[in-house]
PDB file of C-alpha atoms in Angstrom:
ATOM      1  CA  MET A  26       0.000   0.000   0.000  1.00 57.00           C
ATOM      2  CA  SER A  27       1.340   3.427  -0.884  1.00 77.00           C
ATOM      3  CA  GLU A  28       1.797   6.212   1.621  1.00 86.00           C
ATOM      4  CA  PRO A  29      -0.725   9.080   1.580  1.00 89.00           C
ATOM      5  CA  GLN A  30       0.404  12.194  -0.283  1.00 88.00           C
ATOM      6  CA  THR A  31      -0.701  15.800  -0.453  1.00 91.00           C
ATOM      7  CA  VAL A  32      -0.295  18.210  -3.356  1.00 92.00           C
ATOM      8  CA  LEU A  33       2.304  20.236  -1.468  1.00 95.00           C
ATOM      9  CA  ALA A  34       4.129  17.221   0.028  1.00 94.00           C
ATOM     10  CA  GLY A  35       4.725  19.000   3.354  1.00 94.00           C
ATOM     11  CA  ALA A  36       6.175  22.164   1.799  1.00 97.00           C
ATOM     12  CA  THR A  37       7.502  24.888   4.113  1.00 97.00           C
ATOM     13  CA  ALA A  38       8.730  28.425   3.540  1.00 97.00           C
ATOM     14  CA  SER A  39      10.210  31.004   5.905  1.00 96.00           C
ATOM     15  CA  GLU A  40      13.434  32.421   4.490  1.00 94.00           C
ATOM     16  CA  GLY A  41      13.059  36.175   3.916  1.00 92.00           C
ATOM     17  CA  LEU A  42       9.440  36.055   5.088  1.00 93.00           C
ATOM     18  CA  THR A  43       7.673  37.600   8.081  1.00 92.00           C
ATOM     19  CA  VAL A  44       6.080  34.202   8.785  1.00 97.00           C
ATOM     20  CA  THR A  45       6.641  30.484   8.536  1.00 98.00           C
ATOM     21  CA  ILE A  46       4.251  28.724   6.163  1.00 98.00           C
ATOM     22  CA  GLU A  47       3.893  24.962   6.563  1.00 98.00           C
ATOM     23  CA  GLU A  48       1.639  22.517   4.783  1.00 98.00           C
ATOM     24  CA  GLN A  49       0.618  19.990   7.432  1.00 96.00           C
ATOM     25  CA  GLY A  50       0.784  16.875   5.266  1.00 95.00           C
ATOM     26  CA  PRO A  51      -1.875  14.142   5.356  1.00 96.00           C
ATOM     27  CA  THR A  52      -4.453  15.142   7.963  1.00 97.00           C
ATOM     28  CA  GLY A  53      -7.596  13.279   8.954  1.00 97.00           C
ATOM     29  CA  MET A  54     -10.692  15.403   8.324  1.00 98.00           C
ATOM     30  CA  ILE A  55     -14.349  14.493   8.660  1.00 98.00           C
ATOM     31  CA  THR A  56     -17.238  16.674   7.597  1.00 98.00           C
ATOM     32  CA  LEU A  57     -20.074  16.143  10.061  1.00 98.00           C
ATOM     33  CA  ARG A  58     -23.473  17.600   9.256  1.00 98.00           C
ATOM     34  CA  GLY A  59     -26.494  17.401  11.506  1.00 98.00           C
ATOM     35  CA  ASP A  60     -28.237  19.072  14.416  1.00 98.00           C
ATOM     36  CA  LEU A  61     -25.306  20.524  16.394  1.00 98.00           C
ATOM     37  CA  SER A  62     -27.505  20.760  19.496  1.00 97.00           C
ATOM     38  CA  SER A  63     -28.412  17.056  19.395  1.00 97.00           C
ATOM     39  CA  PRO A  64     -27.317  15.272  22.594  1.00 97.00           C
ATOM     40  CA  ALA A  65     -26.252  12.255  20.511  1.00 97.00           C
ATOM     41  CA  LEU A  66     -24.099  14.395  18.192  1.00 98.00           C
ATOM     42  CA  ILE A  67     -22.567  16.284  21.112  1.00 97.00           C
ATOM     43  CA  ALA A  68     -21.717  12.998  22.842  1.00 97.00           C
ATOM     44  CA  ALA A  69     -20.310  11.436  19.655  1.00 97.00           C
ATOM     45  CA  VAL A  70     -17.995  14.390  19.013  1.00 97.00           C
ATOM     46  CA  LYS A  71     -16.839  14.455  22.642  1.00 96.00           C
ATOM     47  CA  GLU A  72     -16.210  10.697  22.702  1.00 96.00           C
ATOM     48  CA  GLY A  73     -14.562  10.486  19.286  1.00 95.00           C
ATOM     49  CA  PHE A  74     -12.526  13.681  19.319  1.00 95.00           C
ATOM     50  CA  GLY A  75     -12.222  14.702  22.965  1.00 94.00           C
ATOM     51  CA  ALA A  76     -13.545  18.152  22.081  1.00 92.00           C
ATOM     52  CA  ALA A  77     -16.823  19.865  22.717  1.00 93.00           C
ATOM     53  CA  VAL A  78     -19.013  20.892  19.805  1.00 97.00           C
ATOM     54  CA  PRO A  79     -17.702  24.410  19.292  1.00 97.00           C
ATOM     55  CA  ALA A  80     -19.898  27.458  19.625  1.00 96.00           C
ATOM     56  CA  THR A  81     -20.848  29.391  16.503  1.00 97.00           C
ATOM     57  CA  LEU A  82     -17.792  30.763  14.655  1.00 97.00           C
ATOM     58  CA  THR A  83     -15.270  29.029  16.933  1.00 97.00           C
ATOM     59  CA  ALA A  84     -12.984  26.003  17.086  1.00 97.00           C
ATOM     60  CA  ALA A  85     -12.306  23.555  19.928  1.00 95.00           C
ATOM     61  CA  PHE A  86      -8.859  21.981  20.215  1.00 91.00           C
ATOM     62  CA  ASN A  87      -7.661  18.780  21.881  1.00 90.00           C
ATOM     63  CA  GLY A  88      -4.082  18.119  20.803  1.00 88.00           C
ATOM     64  CA  ASP A  89      -4.104  16.848  17.213  1.00 87.00           C
ATOM     65  CA  GLN A  90      -7.895  16.554  17.310  1.00 94.00           C
ATOM     66  CA  LYS A  91     -10.087  19.561  16.574  1.00 95.00           C
ATOM     67  CA  ALA A  92     -13.713  20.441  16.012  1.00 97.00           C
ATOM     68  CA  VAL A  93     -14.228  23.541  13.867  1.00 98.00           C
ATOM     69  CA  TRP A  94     -17.628  25.193  13.352  1.00 98.00           C
ATOM     70  CA  MET A  95     -18.237  25.575   9.613  1.00 97.00           C
ATOM     71  CA  SER A  96     -21.965  26.430   9.435  1.00 97.00           C
ATOM     72  CA  PRO A  97     -25.095  26.127  11.614  1.00 97.00           C
ATOM     73  CA  ASP A  98     -25.302  22.413  10.809  1.00 98.00           C
ATOM     74  CA  GLU A  99     -21.695  21.508   9.975  1.00 98.00           C
ATOM     75  CA  LEU A 100     -18.440  20.770  11.759  1.00 98.00           C
ATOM     76  CA  LEU A 101     -15.034  19.916  10.325  1.00 98.00           C
ATOM     77  CA  LEU A 102     -13.407  17.385  12.636  1.00 98.00           C
ATOM     78  CA  PHE A 103      -9.660  16.705  12.667  1.00 97.00           C
ATOM     79  CA  CYS A 104      -7.755  13.607  13.777  1.00 97.00           C
ATOM     80  CA  PRO A 105      -4.647  11.686  12.737  1.00 96.00           C
ATOM     81  CA  TYR A 106      -4.931  10.710   9.069  1.00 97.00           C
ATOM     82  CA  ALA A 107      -4.935   6.946   9.661  1.00 96.00           C
ATOM     83  CA  ASN A 108      -7.818   7.225  12.158  1.00 97.00           C
ATOM     84  CA  ALA A 109     -10.233   9.161   9.931  1.00 97.00           C
ATOM     85  CA  PRO A 110     -12.057   6.246   8.239  1.00 98.00           C
ATOM     86  CA  ALA A 111     -12.736   4.510  11.566  1.00 98.00           C
ATOM     87  CA  LYS A 112     -13.790   7.754  13.237  1.00 98.00           C
ATOM     88  CA  ALA A 113     -16.204   8.580  10.399  1.00 98.00           C
ATOM     89  CA  ALA A 114     -17.709   5.094  10.693  1.00 98.00           C
ATOM     90  CA  ALA A 115     -17.993   5.435  14.490  1.00 98.00           C
ATOM     91  CA  LEU A 116     -19.812   8.742  14.074  1.00 98.00           C
ATOM     92  CA  GLY A 117     -22.202   7.067  11.648  1.00 97.00           C
ATOM     93  CA  GLN A 118     -22.913   4.293  14.162  1.00 97.00           C
ATOM     94  CA  ALA A 119     -23.309   6.697  17.088  1.00 97.00           C
ATOM     95  CA  LEU A 120     -25.753   8.831  15.095  1.00 98.00           C
ATOM     96  CA  ALA A 121     -27.757   5.998  13.534  1.00 96.00           C
ATOM     97  CA  GLY A 122     -31.411   6.994  13.427  1.00 93.00           C
ATOM     98  CA  GLU A 123     -30.592  10.730  13.426  1.00 96.00           C
ATOM     99  CA  HIS A 124     -30.456  12.877  10.319  1.00 96.00           C
ATOM    100  CA  HIS A 125     -26.725  13.373   9.764  1.00 97.00           C
ATOM    101  CA  MET A 126     -23.817  12.957   7.370  1.00 98.00           C
ATOM    102  CA  ALA A 127     -20.290  11.965   8.408  1.00 98.00           C
ATOM    103  CA  VAL A 128     -17.822  11.815   5.515  1.00 98.00           C
ATOM    104  CA  ASP A 129     -14.049  11.334   5.520  1.00 98.00           C
ATOM    105  CA  VAL A 130     -12.738  14.238   3.401  1.00 98.00           C
ATOM    106  CA  SER A 131      -9.070  13.816   4.320  1.00 97.00           C
ATOM    107  CA  ASP A 132      -7.849  13.332   0.765  1.00 96.00           C
ATOM    108  CA  THR A 133      -9.735  16.324  -0.629  1.00 96.00           C
ATOM    109  CA  ARG A 134      -8.385  19.051   1.659  1.00 97.00           C
ATOM    110  CA  ALA A 135      -5.033  20.613   2.546  1.00 97.00           C
ATOM    111  CA  VAL A 136      -4.141  22.321   5.826  1.00 98.00           C
ATOM    112  CA  ILE A 137      -1.613  25.154   5.913  1.00 98.00           C
ATOM    113  CA  LEU A 138      -0.226  26.591   9.149  1.00 98.00           C
ATOM    114  CA  VAL A 139       0.911  30.241   9.191  1.00 98.00           C
ATOM    115  CA  THR A 140       2.982  31.330  12.212  1.00 98.00           C
ATOM    116  CA  GLY A 141       5.194  34.250  13.163  1.00 96.00           C
ATOM    117  CA  ARG A 142       5.194  37.988  13.777  1.00 92.00           C
ATOM    118  CA  GLY A 143       3.583  38.800  10.414  1.00 94.00           C
ATOM    119  CA  ALA A 144       0.855  36.130  10.520  1.00 96.00           C
ATOM    120  CA  GLN A 145      -2.032  38.395  11.510  1.00 95.00           C
ATOM    121  CA  GLU A 146      -1.159  40.969   8.851  1.00 94.00           C
ATOM    122  CA  LEU A 147      -0.770  38.282   6.194  1.00 95.00           C
ATOM    123  CA  MET A 148      -4.147  36.792   7.052  1.00 96.00           C
ATOM    124  CA  ALA A 149      -5.740  40.244   6.880  1.00 95.00           C
ATOM    125  CA  LYS A 150      -4.294  40.787   3.395  1.00 94.00           C
ATOM    126  CA  GLY A 151      -6.067  37.720   2.087  1.00 95.00           C
ATOM    127  CA  ALA A 152      -9.428  37.672   3.878  1.00 95.00           C
ATOM    128  CA  PRO A 153     -12.255  40.243   3.779  1.00 95.00           C
ATOM    129  CA  LEU A 154     -12.673  40.053   7.564  1.00 96.00           C
ATOM    130  CA  ASP A 155     -11.781  42.098  10.622  1.00 96.00           C
ATOM    131  CA  LEU A 156      -8.883  40.036  11.970  1.00 95.00           C
ATOM    132  CA  SER A 157      -8.002  42.336  14.853  1.00 95.00           C
ATOM    133  CA  ASP A 158      -7.429  40.720  18.250  1.00 96.00           C
ATOM    134  CA  LYS A 159     -10.795  41.985  19.476  1.00 97.00           C
ATOM    135  CA  ALA A 160     -12.829  40.753  16.488  1.00 97.00           C
ATOM    136  CA  PHE A 161     -10.890  37.521  15.879  1.00 97.00           C
ATOM    137  CA  PRO A 162      -9.447  36.217  19.163  1.00 98.00           C
ATOM    138  CA  ILE A 163      -7.742  32.836  19.543  1.00 97.00           C
ATOM    139  CA  GLY A 164     -10.249  30.059  18.874  1.00 97.00           C
ATOM    140  CA  THR A 165     -12.277  32.052  16.344  1.00 98.00           C
ATOM    141  CA  ALA A 166     -13.101  30.321  13.052  1.00 98.00           C
ATOM    142  CA  ARG A 167     -14.619  31.512   9.775  1.00 97.00           C
ATOM    143  CA  ARG A 168     -15.443  30.227   6.364  1.00 97.00           C
ATOM    144  CA  THR A 169     -14.474  32.885   3.851  1.00 97.00           C
ATOM    145  CA  HIS A 170     -12.697  33.658   0.616  1.00 96.00           C
ATOM    146  CA  PHE A 171      -8.957  34.049   0.874  1.00 96.00           C
ATOM    147  CA  ALA A 172      -6.602  34.814  -1.989  1.00 92.00           C
ATOM    148  CA  GLU A 173      -9.578  34.316  -4.325  1.00 92.00           C
ATOM    149  CA  ILE A 174     -10.496  30.814  -3.102  1.00 97.00           C
ATOM    150  CA  ALA A 175     -12.962  29.355  -0.594  1.00 97.00           C
ATOM    151  CA  VAL A 176     -11.272  28.426   2.693  1.00 98.00           C
ATOM    152  CA  GLY A 177     -11.818  27.874   6.367  1.00 98.00           C
ATOM    153  CA  ILE A 178      -9.531  29.812   8.719  1.00 98.00           C
ATOM    154  CA  TRP A 179      -9.094  29.775  12.477  1.00 97.00           C
ATOM    155  CA  ARG A 180      -6.714  31.295  14.944  1.00 97.00           C
ATOM    156  CA  THR A 181      -4.794  28.880  17.162  1.00 96.00           C
ATOM    157  CA  GLY A 182      -2.456  31.330  18.920  1.00 96.00           C
ATOM    158  CA  ASP A 183      -1.316  34.963  19.075  1.00 95.00           C
ATOM    159  CA  GLU A 184       0.790  34.448  15.958  1.00 96.00           C
ATOM    160  CA  ALA A 185      -0.663  31.175  14.661  1.00 97.00           C
ATOM    161  CA  TRP A 186      -3.418  30.532  12.104  1.00 98.00           C
ATOM    162  CA  GLU A 187      -4.597  27.505  10.171  1.00 97.00           C
ATOM    163  CA  ILE A 188      -6.151  27.545   6.714  1.00 98.00           C
ATOM    164  CA  VAL A 189      -7.959  24.632   5.083  1.00 98.00           C
ATOM    165  CA  CYS A 190      -8.680  24.548   1.357  1.00 98.00           C
ATOM    166  CA  PHE A 191      -9.341  22.022  -1.368  1.00 97.00           C
ATOM    167  CA  GLN A 192      -6.199  20.160  -2.460  1.00 96.00           C
ATOM    168  CA  SER A 193      -6.669  21.494  -5.991  1.00 96.00           C
ATOM    169  CA  TYR A 194      -6.094  25.059  -4.730  1.00 97.00           C
ATOM    170  CA  ALA A 195      -3.307  24.307  -2.256  1.00 97.00           C
ATOM    171  CA  GLN A 196      -0.412  25.275  -4.555  1.00 97.00           C
ATOM    172  CA  HIS A 197      -2.079  28.587  -5.462  1.00 97.00           C
ATOM    173  CA  LEU A 198      -2.725  29.356  -1.791  1.00 98.00           C
ATOM    174  CA  PHE A 199       0.804  28.419  -0.719  1.00 98.00           C
ATOM    175  CA  ASP A 200       2.356  30.538  -3.494  1.00 97.00           C
ATOM    176  CA  TRP A 201       0.104  33.503  -2.626  1.00 97.00           C
ATOM    177  CA  LEU A 202       1.068  33.256   1.050  1.00 97.00           C
ATOM    178  CA  VAL A 203       4.776  33.218   0.192  1.00 97.00           C
ATOM    179  CA  ALA A 204       4.507  36.130  -2.267  1.00 95.00           C
ATOM    180  CA  SER A 205       2.489  38.219   0.195  1.00 95.00           C
ATOM    181  CA  SER A 206       4.633  37.694   3.276  1.00 94.00           C
ATOM    182  CA  GLY A 207       8.048  39.037   2.325  1.00 87.00           C
ATOM    183  CA  ASP A 208       9.526  41.868   4.384  1.00 79.00           C
ATOM    184  CA  ALA A 209       9.044  44.191   1.389  1.00 77.00           C
ATOM    185  CA  ALA A 210       5.325  43.343   1.362  1.00 78.00           C
ATOM    186  CA  SER A 211       4.838  44.347   5.004  1.00 78.00           C
ATOM    187  CA  VAL A 212       2.117  46.933   5.613  1.00 80.00           C
ATOM    188  CA  GLY A 213       2.725  47.343   9.357  1.00 79.00           C
ATOM    189  CA  TYR A 214      -0.932  47.519  10.357  1.00 80.00           C
ATOM    190  CA  PHE A 215      -0.836  45.036  13.235  1.00 78.00           C
TER     191      PHE A 215
END
């Protein structure tokens, strides 16, 4: 059996940049749709991912497992890549009889981590959102357009952000992030 691959093959960039940009490699991701207030769904997410169902426009973290709010009836759940098929199946079993959808989307998405002193400014260049500390504190998540593509973004630390996009757009996103984060491209807003 071959090893899982991503379009960017774990690419990183930092030299001459105000940030470090790292593609996270194969990452387990499950799209879970259903009634986010359902006791069965809440219990299944807690048991399977060790994280609470996040509040609207937020993300809950538990080590390498995450639950990110994507819409009023959708979460994007993260786990180690090898565990995703079993976790999706377990969600399906736990939610049997309830209207839901649990799909392993690991091979269709890429995750890029942006860290460093220029991360907040770089994110603000690409997204039509208020990304100030007050409007977008740690743990905040949004679905938006970024560098002309549909993405999910969330803030994991003072100078740390994650972006998820379709694999087919990963190279464009990575190249845009690199081109927009050089010292010469600094705006100095944040």
